[in-house]
Amino acid sequence: MSIRVVIGAQWGDEGKGKIVDLLSDKADYVVRYQGGANAGHTLKFGDHKVVLHLIPSGIFNGDADCVIANGVVIDPVALVDEIKGVHEMNFSLEGRFFISETAHVILPYHKLLDQVKEKRRGDNAIGTTGRGIGPAYVSKVSRVGIRMVDLLDEEVLRGKIDQNLKDINFALENLYKEPALKTDDLIAELKESIGILKPYICNTTNLLHEGINNEQNILLEGAQGSLLDVDHGTYPYVTSSSPTAGGACTGSGIPPMALTNVMGITKAYCTRVGNGPFPTELLDETGEELRKKGQEFGATTGRPRRCGWLDLVALKYVVQLNGINELTLTKMDVMDGFEEIKVCTSYKINGEETTTFPLCLNEIENVEPVYTSLPGWKNSIEGITDWDKLPSTAKSYIRYVEEYLGVTFKIISTGPKRNETIVL
């Protein structure tokens, strides 16, 4: 039995979808445990290119049961669109797709609040996707959230929406100068989705505990990245949930002692979407080359990603934070052709050198990265599946990162497709 968490070890967009897809053929359950439709996990296999936002990335490889667990916030309309898309590809969800009855629901007022708040922040905007994720988690923590199980009883649903709109409409009309929302309109918008989702809603915590008792393999899929964790990331420029290994437990109901592996996914360089500190960001032609070669545009928003050299100080922090005991390196092929590849091995803060990742926003915004230069390679490694066929300098790059972090790589991705992978 293995219970493996697959987490982003940077600011998200590390290629978790591909790795979950790759590993899912040996899993009995694949579980999405946090975040919402702000995540975009891109999968490429055969002639298919698919972007999943809520359905676990294991739906296309093997026959694992796929679970949206309690820690996720769900936009019912977006989820139904995704379900229809999977069916159109001739993949079945029947009997192998489950939605937690205690997962919280994103309603239209969450999206509206997300957008008007970002607009009101002006230059201090966080850079959210505007999909209502943060406000839905606010409702959850404020104990006024609506859960999937509430969708199954229209009287209960109506009562909760009525109650919530008293405060929300007051804010919309008086603070944001937006028209008030009506309960009837919101329920009408949800009706089709409720009918489609109803058969999938169940007690997924109990389902997963049965899997543990039966010694089955469980793969837990995170969204976003550890440096966006609401507690441990670059606050306030973070997501609204916990993409870390600890979040996998609270977001699924699986106890910490049951976890056997924590796999961190890192690119061979760094990217970040939206605002917030980024110590190794490159605002020159090298950064633009990384963006172009890596096709670094958001799968959910289409926004260009900020690009920079690999930050080993931040990565070491994430390894320690999550107890990562295995690593995957993605987008290794993007580094083809660079004569010199730099990695950040320490920071200078106020003139003092450190290898400790700072948690104070003012400090991390003023970090001066200290780089170590490593030789690159001329020939292409795209699509290589055999470690021995990698150039010696590519191997040296990987071994250098392993030695710094104290964790070995189990998987090296040399292209976007499922089969463009070295498994060690």
Coordinates of C-alpha atoms in Angstrom, one line a residue, residues 112-122 135 138 176:
L112 CA -18.7 38.8 -8.1
L113 CA -17.1 39.6 -4.7
D114 CA -13.8 38.3 -5.9
Q115 CA -13.8 40.5 -8.9
V116 CA -15.0 43.7 -7.3
K117 CA -12.6 43.4 -4.4
E118 CA -9.6 42.9 -6.7
K119 CA -10.7 46.0 -8.7
R120 CA -11.1 48.0 -5.6
R121 CA -7.5 47.0 -4.5
G122 CA -6.1 48.8 -7.5
P135 CA -14.5 34.4 -1.0
V138 CA -14.1 33.1 3.6
Y176 CA -19.3 48.3 -4.4

